[in-house]
Amino acid sequence: MSGRVIDGKAIAAGVRADVVAAVKTLPEQPALAVVLVGDDPASQVYVSSKGKATIEAGMRSVEIRLPKETGEADLLAQVEALSRDPAIDGILVQLPLPKHISEQHILAAIDPLKDVDGLTEASAGKLLLGKPGLRPCTPVGCVILAKTQRPDLAGANVVVIGRSILVGKPAALLFLEQNATVTLAHSKTRDLRVISRGADILVAAVGRPEMVRGDWIRPGAIVIDVGTNRVPAPEKGEGKTKLVGDVNFKEAIEIASAVTPSPGGVGPMTIACLLRNTVLASCARRGWAVPDALRA
Ligand code: GUN
């Protein structure tokens, strides 16, 4: 093994410690509402982790779990009620939603001041225009992790694989904001392996288990693996499964200068940035000064 393992849990713990310090200085406890529709096992785990982390940060957690048959109108009514509720500071609707519900319709019902996921048109527009605003959590986590290895990203060749609204597109804009030279690659990109090999920083957010192999990586590159995929693990016994990223970690660590593991890399950063956004949203909406601990 030649490369470093980027310890996302430890770096996220630093961000979370800042959030805890910040919350203690606020006049009131901020509250984060997380809405989950359906019983997807992975989403259930994510939502429980978010709720637990919110409480550990000293904030109030409101979890709304709805059956998978919930209609779009009912979900809209729930989200609108949270948007109106003065006691709620942040709203996160866990994605993906069941196929019969339009994600765009639901996201549009989130008060932009409470958009801790950074997914509303208002937040996305601010990101595009370079205006201050709430930024999507996972891409912010990717940038923070990359900067632990290369504090100045100016001029770095960043290749992002994946163009989702949750990760790929906002990640490209955030790296651009850091003055990186960004290539946004996707399923229709030709010669993906060759393009990936041009990256100083390779961000894999495709949702395909271990798609990025060792020979996709430039020697010495930094690799940020956003994927979390559940795959069969016959070596652990019949019917057993395990989580792997979008990057073949064993091959990547031989070639890259640093790689995030999955799990244990980007995931913990997503939660830490969500908590940070909840405090920032509460300050902006309630007219509180941003605590010093979060000013960096
Ligand atoms: N599903 C997987 N990750 C996320 C996330 O960061 N936010 C939302 N809303 N849904 C997700």
GROMACS .gro file of C-alpha atoms and ligand atoms in nm:
model
  307
    1MET     CA    1   0.000   0.000   0.000
    2SER     CA    2   0.150   0.334  -0.098
    3GLY     CA    3  -0.123   0.597  -0.063
    4ARG     CA    4  -0.279   0.749   0.249
    5VAL     CA    5  -0.627   0.663   0.370
    6ILE     CA    6  -0.821   0.988   0.416
    7ASP     CA    7  -0.997   0.945   0.749
    8GLY     CA    8  -1.339   1.096   0.683
    9LYS     CA    9  -1.464   1.005   1.030
   10ALA     CA   10  -1.186   1.198   1.203
   11ILE     CA   11  -1.219   1.501   0.974
   12ALA     CA   12  -1.598   1.499   1.020
   13ALA     CA   13  -1.550   1.479   1.397
   14GLY     CA   14  -1.360   1.809   1.376
   15VAL     CA   15  -1.647   1.977   1.187
   16ARG     CA   16  -1.899   1.832   1.434
   17ALA     CA   17  -1.698   1.962   1.730
   18ASP     CA   18  -1.718   2.311   1.578
   19VAL     CA   19  -2.096   2.269   1.539
   20VAL     CA   20  -2.131   2.161   1.904
   21ALA     CA   21  -1.932   2.467   2.015
   22ALA     CA   22  -2.145   2.691   1.791
   23VAL     CA   23  -2.478   2.552   1.913
   24LYS     CA   24  -2.381   2.623   2.275
   25THR     CA   25  -2.358   2.995   2.198
   26LEU     CA   26  -2.704   3.024   2.036
   27PRO     CA   27  -3.004   3.173   2.219
   28GLU     CA   28  -3.216   2.868   2.127
   29GLN     CA   29  -3.164   2.511   2.005
   30PRO     CA   30  -3.198   2.482   1.626
   31ALA     CA   31  -3.426   2.204   1.499
   32LEU     CA   32  -3.373   1.981   1.195
   33ALA     CA   33  -3.665   1.793   1.036
   34VAL     CA   34  -3.584   1.488   0.824
   35VAL     CA   35  -3.858   1.335   0.611
   36LEU     CA   36  -3.837   0.977   0.485
   37VAL     CA   37  -4.093   0.818   0.255
   38GLY     CA   38  -4.088   0.440   0.225
   39ASP     CA   39  -3.881   0.163   0.374
   40ASP     CA   40  -3.560   0.155   0.170
   41PRO     CA   41  -3.312   0.000   0.417
   42ALA     CA   42  -3.018   0.226   0.320
   43SER     CA   43  -3.231   0.542   0.350
   44GLN     CA   44  -3.360   0.426   0.689
   45VAL     CA   45  -3.004   0.391   0.815
   46TYR     CA   46  -2.905   0.735   0.677
   47VAL     CA   47  -3.207   0.904   0.833
   48SER     CA   48  -3.146   0.742   1.173
   49SER     CA   49  -2.780   0.850   1.161
   50LYS     CA   50  -2.881   1.207   1.078
   51GLY     CA   51  -3.129   1.218   1.368
   52LYS     CA   52  -2.875   1.077   1.614
   53ALA     CA   53  -2.605   1.319   1.499
   54THR     CA   54  -2.844   1.614   1.531
   55ILE     CA   55  -2.914   1.528   1.895
   56GLU     CA   56  -2.545   1.468   1.966
   57ALA     CA   57  -2.475   1.817   1.830
   58GLY     CA   58  -2.711   1.963   2.089
   59MET     CA   59  -2.994   2.032   1.845
   60ARG     CA   60  -3.353   1.913   1.819
   61SER     CA   61  -3.433   1.635   1.573
   62VAL     CA   62  -3.777   1.583   1.418
   63GLU     CA   63  -3.811   1.262   1.217
   64ILE     CA   64  -4.112   1.214   0.991
   65ARG     CA   65  -4.141   0.864   0.847
   66LEU     CA   66  -4.419   0.807   0.596
   67PRO     CA   67  -4.535   0.486   0.424
   68LYS     CA   68  -4.421   0.422   0.067
   69GLU     CA   69  -4.780   0.459  -0.060
   70THR     CA   70  -4.789   0.823   0.057
   71GLY     CA   71  -4.926   1.041  -0.225
   72GLU     CA   72  -4.753   1.348  -0.362
   73ALA     CA   73  -5.024   1.581  -0.227
   74ASP     CA   74  -4.987   1.444   0.126
   75LEU     CA   75  -4.610   1.473   0.119
   76LEU     CA   76  -4.637   1.826  -0.022
   77ALA     CA   77  -4.870   1.918   0.266
   78GLN     CA   78  -4.618   1.783   0.520
   79VAL     CA   79  -4.327   1.972   0.369
   80GLU     CA   80  -4.532   2.292   0.342
   81ALA     CA   81  -4.627   2.261   0.708
   82LEU     CA   82  -4.259   2.226   0.803
   83SER     CA   83  -4.175   2.527   0.586
   84ARG     CA   84  -4.435   2.734   0.775
   85ASP     CA   85  -4.344   2.605   1.123
   86PRO     CA   86  -4.137   2.877   1.296
   87ALA     CA   87  -3.981   2.618   1.530
   88ILE     CA   88  -3.818   2.428   1.241
   89ASP     CA   89  -3.482   2.557   1.112
   90GLY     CA   90  -3.385   2.294   0.858
   91ILE     CA   91  -3.576   2.055   0.631
   92LEU     CA   92  -3.425   1.752   0.458
   93VAL     CA   93  -3.636   1.524   0.240
   94GLN     CA   94  -3.441   1.203   0.200
   95LEU     CA   95  -3.390   1.109  -0.167
   96PRO     CA   96  -3.469   0.912  -0.370
   97LEU     CA   97  -3.845   0.940  -0.330
   98PRO     CA   98  -4.079   0.666  -0.453
   99LYS     CA   99  -4.127   0.681  -0.832
  100HIS     CA  100  -4.486   0.814  -0.813
  101ILE     CA  101  -4.371   1.136  -0.641
  102SER     CA  102  -4.199   1.419  -0.829
  103GLU     CA  103  -3.881   1.515  -0.645
  104GLN     CA  104  -3.888   1.856  -0.812
  105HIS     CA  105  -4.238   1.931  -0.683
  106ILE     CA  106  -4.141   1.832  -0.329
  107LEU     CA  107  -3.808   2.019  -0.325
  108ALA     CA  108  -3.990   2.331  -0.449
  109ALA     CA  109  -4.204   2.326  -0.132
  110ILE     CA  110  -3.901   2.362   0.096
  111ASP     CA  111  -3.855   2.715   0.230
  112PRO     CA  112  -3.515   2.817   0.081
  113LEU     CA  113  -3.420   2.959   0.422
  114LYS     CA  114  -3.454   2.604   0.562
  115ASP     CA  115  -3.292   2.427   0.268
  116VAL     CA  116  -3.008   2.257   0.456
  117ASP     CA  117  -2.956   2.017   0.165
  118GLY     CA  118  -2.897   2.304  -0.078
  119LEU     CA  119  -3.129   2.147  -0.335
  120THR     CA  120  -3.393   2.413  -0.397
  121GLU     CA  121  -3.383   2.633  -0.707
  122ALA     CA  122  -3.290   2.928  -0.487
  123SER     CA  123  -2.989   2.751  -0.333
  124ALA     CA  124  -2.876   2.599  -0.664
  125GLY     CA  125  -2.906   2.941  -0.831
  126LYS     CA  126  -2.694   3.104  -0.560
  127LEU     CA  127  -2.427   2.838  -0.604
  128LEU     CA  128  -2.426   2.892  -0.980
  129LEU     CA  129  -2.403   3.270  -0.937
  130GLY     CA  130  -2.135   3.248  -0.669
  131LYS     CA  131  -2.358   3.414  -0.408
  132PRO     CA  132  -2.347   3.307  -0.041
  133GLY     CA  133  -2.608   3.046   0.046
  134LEU     CA  134  -2.667   2.694   0.174
  135ARG     CA  135  -2.451   2.448  -0.020
  136PRO     CA  136  -2.524   2.075  -0.079
  137CYS     CA  137  -2.365   1.871   0.200
  138THR     CA  138  -2.195   1.583   0.018
  139PRO     CA  139  -2.013   1.801  -0.238
  140VAL     CA  140  -1.898   2.039   0.037
  141GLY     CA  141  -1.766   1.732   0.220
  142CYS     CA  142  -1.575   1.629  -0.095
  143VAL     CA  143  -1.407   1.969  -0.119
  144ILE     CA  144  -1.311   1.969   0.250
  145LEU     CA  145  -1.163   1.618   0.218
  146ALA     CA  146  -0.969   1.713  -0.097
  147LYS     CA  147  -0.832   2.025   0.076
  148THR     CA  148  -0.693   1.818   0.365
  149GLN     CA  149  -0.455   1.675   0.104
  150ARG     CA  150  -0.409   1.980  -0.117
  151PRO     CA  151  -0.508   2.302   0.062
  152ASP     CA  152  -0.480   2.515  -0.253
  153LEU     CA  153  -0.692   2.368  -0.532
  154ALA     CA  154  -0.620   2.651  -0.778
  155GLY     CA  155  -0.526   2.503  -1.112
  156ALA     CA  156  -0.587   2.144  -1.003
  157ASN     CA  157  -0.741   1.917  -1.266
  158VAL     CA  158  -1.057   1.784  -1.103
  159VAL     CA  159  -1.260   1.515  -1.277
  160VAL     CA  160  -1.605   1.452  -1.131
  161ILE     CA  161  -1.774   1.135  -1.255
  162GLY     CA  162  -2.152   1.163  -1.215
  163ARG     CA  163  -2.390   1.452  -1.283
  164SER     CA  164  -2.662   1.412  -1.020
  165ILE     CA  165  -2.821   1.718  -0.859
  166LEU     CA  166  -2.720   1.580  -0.518
  167VAL     CA  167  -2.348   1.538  -0.588
  168GLY     CA  168  -2.197   1.564  -0.938
  169LYS     CA  169  -2.330   1.899  -1.062
  170PRO     CA  170  -2.286   2.093  -0.736
  171ALA     CA  171  -1.944   1.930  -0.678
  172ALA     CA  172  -1.828   2.059  -1.018
  173LEU     CA  173  -1.938   2.413  -0.927
  174LEU     CA  174  -1.781   2.400  -0.580
  175PHE     CA  175  -1.444   2.284  -0.717
  176LEU     CA  176  -1.470   2.557  -0.981
  177GLU     CA  177  -1.526   2.808  -0.700
  178GLN     CA  178  -1.188   2.686  -0.563
  179ASN     CA  179  -1.031   2.779  -0.898
  180ALA     CA  180  -0.984   2.417  -1.005
  181THR     CA  181  -1.013   2.316  -1.372
  182VAL     CA  182  -1.317   2.092  -1.370
  183THR     CA  183  -1.429   1.815  -1.604
  184LEU     CA  184  -1.778   1.683  -1.540
  185ALA     CA  185  -1.793   1.331  -1.681
  186HIS     CA  186  -2.094   1.098  -1.695
  187SER     CA  187  -2.235   0.779  -1.841
  188LYS     CA  188  -2.216   0.910  -2.200
  189THR     CA  189  -1.859   1.038  -2.167
  190ARG     CA  190  -1.622   0.873  -2.414
  191ASP     CA  191  -1.287   0.736  -2.296
  192LEU     CA  192  -1.378   0.778  -1.930
  193ARG     CA  193  -1.070   0.587  -1.818
  194VAL     CA  194  -0.839   0.819  -2.013
  195ILE     CA  195  -1.019   1.130  -1.885
  196SER     CA  196  -1.005   1.002  -1.527
  197ARG     CA  197  -0.633   0.944  -1.561
  198GLY     CA  198  -0.591   1.315  -1.629
  199ALA     CA  199  -0.725   1.404  -1.285
  200ASP     CA  200  -0.518   1.542  -0.999
  201ILE     CA  201  -0.837   1.495  -0.797
  202LEU     CA  202  -1.084   1.228  -0.903
  203VAL     CA  203  -1.434   1.238  -0.755
  204ALA     CA  204  -1.637   0.923  -0.818
  205ALA     CA  205  -2.012   0.968  -0.775
  206VAL     CA  206  -2.170   0.723  -1.016
  207GLY     CA  207  -2.331   0.465  -0.790
  208ARG     CA  208  -2.161   0.168  -0.961
  209PRO     CA  209  -1.969  -0.066  -0.732
  210GLU     CA  210  -1.591  -0.042  -0.780
  211MET     CA  211  -1.621   0.098  -1.132
  212VAL     CA  212  -1.305   0.306  -1.096
  213ARG     CA  213  -1.007   0.071  -1.125
  214GLY     CA  214  -0.642   0.129  -1.053
  215ASP     CA  215  -0.557   0.206  -1.416
  216TRP     CA  216  -0.813   0.491  -1.416
  217ILE     CA  217  -0.600   0.680  -1.165
  218ARG     CA  218  -0.298   0.900  -1.230
  219PRO     CA  219  -0.007   0.805  -1.000
  220GLY     CA  220  -0.017   1.042  -0.701
  221ALA     CA  221  -0.375   1.159  -0.758
  222ILE     CA  222  -0.624   1.224  -0.477
  223VAL     CA  223  -0.933   1.002  -0.500
  224ILE     CA  224  -1.265   1.095  -0.337
  225ASP     CA  225  -1.510   0.806  -0.343
  226VAL     CA  226  -1.871   0.917  -0.295
  227GLY     CA  227  -2.025   0.577  -0.368
  228THR     CA  228  -2.181   0.346  -0.111
  229ASN     CA  229  -2.304   0.030  -0.280
  230ARG     CA  230  -2.430  -0.287  -0.115
  231VAL     CA  231  -2.297  -0.596  -0.292
  232PRO     CA  232  -2.303  -0.971  -0.224
  233ALA     CA  233  -2.015  -1.093  -0.005
  234PRO     CA  234  -2.007  -1.473  -0.041
  235GLU     CA  235  -1.666  -1.474   0.136
  236LYS     CA  236  -1.853  -1.370   0.456
  237GLY     CA  237  -2.104  -1.652   0.423
  238GLU     CA  238  -2.409  -1.737   0.218
  239GLY     CA  239  -2.648  -1.447   0.159
  240LYS     CA  240  -2.412  -1.196   0.329
  241THR     CA  241  -2.350  -0.851   0.185
  242LYS     CA  242  -2.099  -0.570   0.228
  243LEU     CA  243  -2.064  -0.202   0.136
  244VAL     CA  244  -1.818  -0.091  -0.129
  245GLY     CA  245  -1.756   0.242  -0.299
  246ASP     CA  246  -1.750   0.343  -0.664
  247VAL     CA  247  -1.371   0.295  -0.650
  248ASN     CA  248  -1.181  -0.030  -0.619
  249PHE     CA  249  -1.004   0.073  -0.299
  250LYS     CA  250  -0.732  -0.195  -0.301
  251GLU     CA  251  -0.617  -0.096  -0.648
  252ALA     CA  252  -0.659   0.277  -0.590
  253ILE     CA  253  -0.450   0.291  -0.273
  254GLU     CA  254  -0.154   0.139  -0.463
  255ILE     CA  255  -0.151   0.424  -0.714
  256ALA     CA  256  -0.308   0.734  -0.560
  257SER     CA  257  -0.141   0.960  -0.304
  258ALA     CA  258  -0.461   0.949  -0.095
  259VAL     CA  259  -0.801   0.780  -0.114
  260THR     CA  260  -1.120   0.811   0.090
  261PRO     CA  261  -1.250   0.473   0.207
  262SER     CA  262  -1.616   0.383   0.169
  263PRO     CA  263  -1.770   0.355   0.417
  264GLY     CA  264  -1.581   0.596   0.644
  265GLY     CA  265  -1.490   0.869   0.397
  266VAL     CA  266  -1.745   1.102   0.240
  267GLY     CA  267  -2.049   0.969   0.433
  268PRO     CA  268  -1.952   1.111   0.774
  269MET     CA  269  -1.872   1.444   0.607
  270THR     CA  270  -2.223   1.465   0.459
  271ILE     CA  271  -2.372   1.444   0.807
  272ALA     CA  272  -2.124   1.690   0.957
  273CYS     CA  273  -2.197   1.945   0.680
  274LEU     CA  274  -2.572   1.893   0.729
  275LEU     CA  275  -2.538   1.985   1.097
  276ARG     CA  276  -2.329   2.288   1.004
  277ASN     CA  277  -2.591   2.397   0.748
  278THR     CA  278  -2.865   2.361   1.010
  279VAL     CA  279  -2.687   2.604   1.241
  280LEU     CA  280  -2.617   2.844   0.952
  281ALA     CA  281  -2.983   2.826   0.841
  282SER     CA  282  -3.107   2.896   1.193
  283CYS     CA  283  -2.877   3.198   1.224
  284ALA     CA  284  -2.980   3.344   0.887
  285ARG     CA  285  -3.354   3.295   0.943
  286ARG     CA  286  -3.362   3.410   1.306
  287GLY     CA  287  -3.121   3.699   1.263
  288TRP     CA  288  -2.852   3.556   1.493
  289ALA     CA  289  -2.485   3.627   1.430
  290VAL     CA  290  -2.297   3.326   1.293
  291PRO     CA  291  -2.100   3.180   1.586
  292ASP     CA  292  -1.719   3.221   1.563
  293ALA     CA  293  -1.674   2.841   1.558
  294LEU     CA  294  -1.844   2.828   1.215
  295ARG     CA  295  -1.688   3.131   1.053
  296ALA     CA  296  -1.400   2.947   0.881
  297GUN     N1  297  -2.991   1.057  -0.029
  297GUN     C1  298  -2.861   1.022  -0.023
  297GUN     N2  299  -2.786   1.127   0.019
  297GUN     C2  300  -2.871   1.229   0.040
  297GUN     C3  301  -2.854   1.365   0.084
  297GUN     O1  302  -2.744   1.413   0.110
  297GUN     N3  303  -2.968   1.438   0.093
  297GUN     C4  304  -3.090   1.387   0.060
  297GUN     N4  305  -3.193   1.467   0.072
  297GUN     N5  306  -3.109   1.264   0.020
  297GUN     C5  307  -3.000   1.185   0.009
   0.00000   0.00000   0.00000
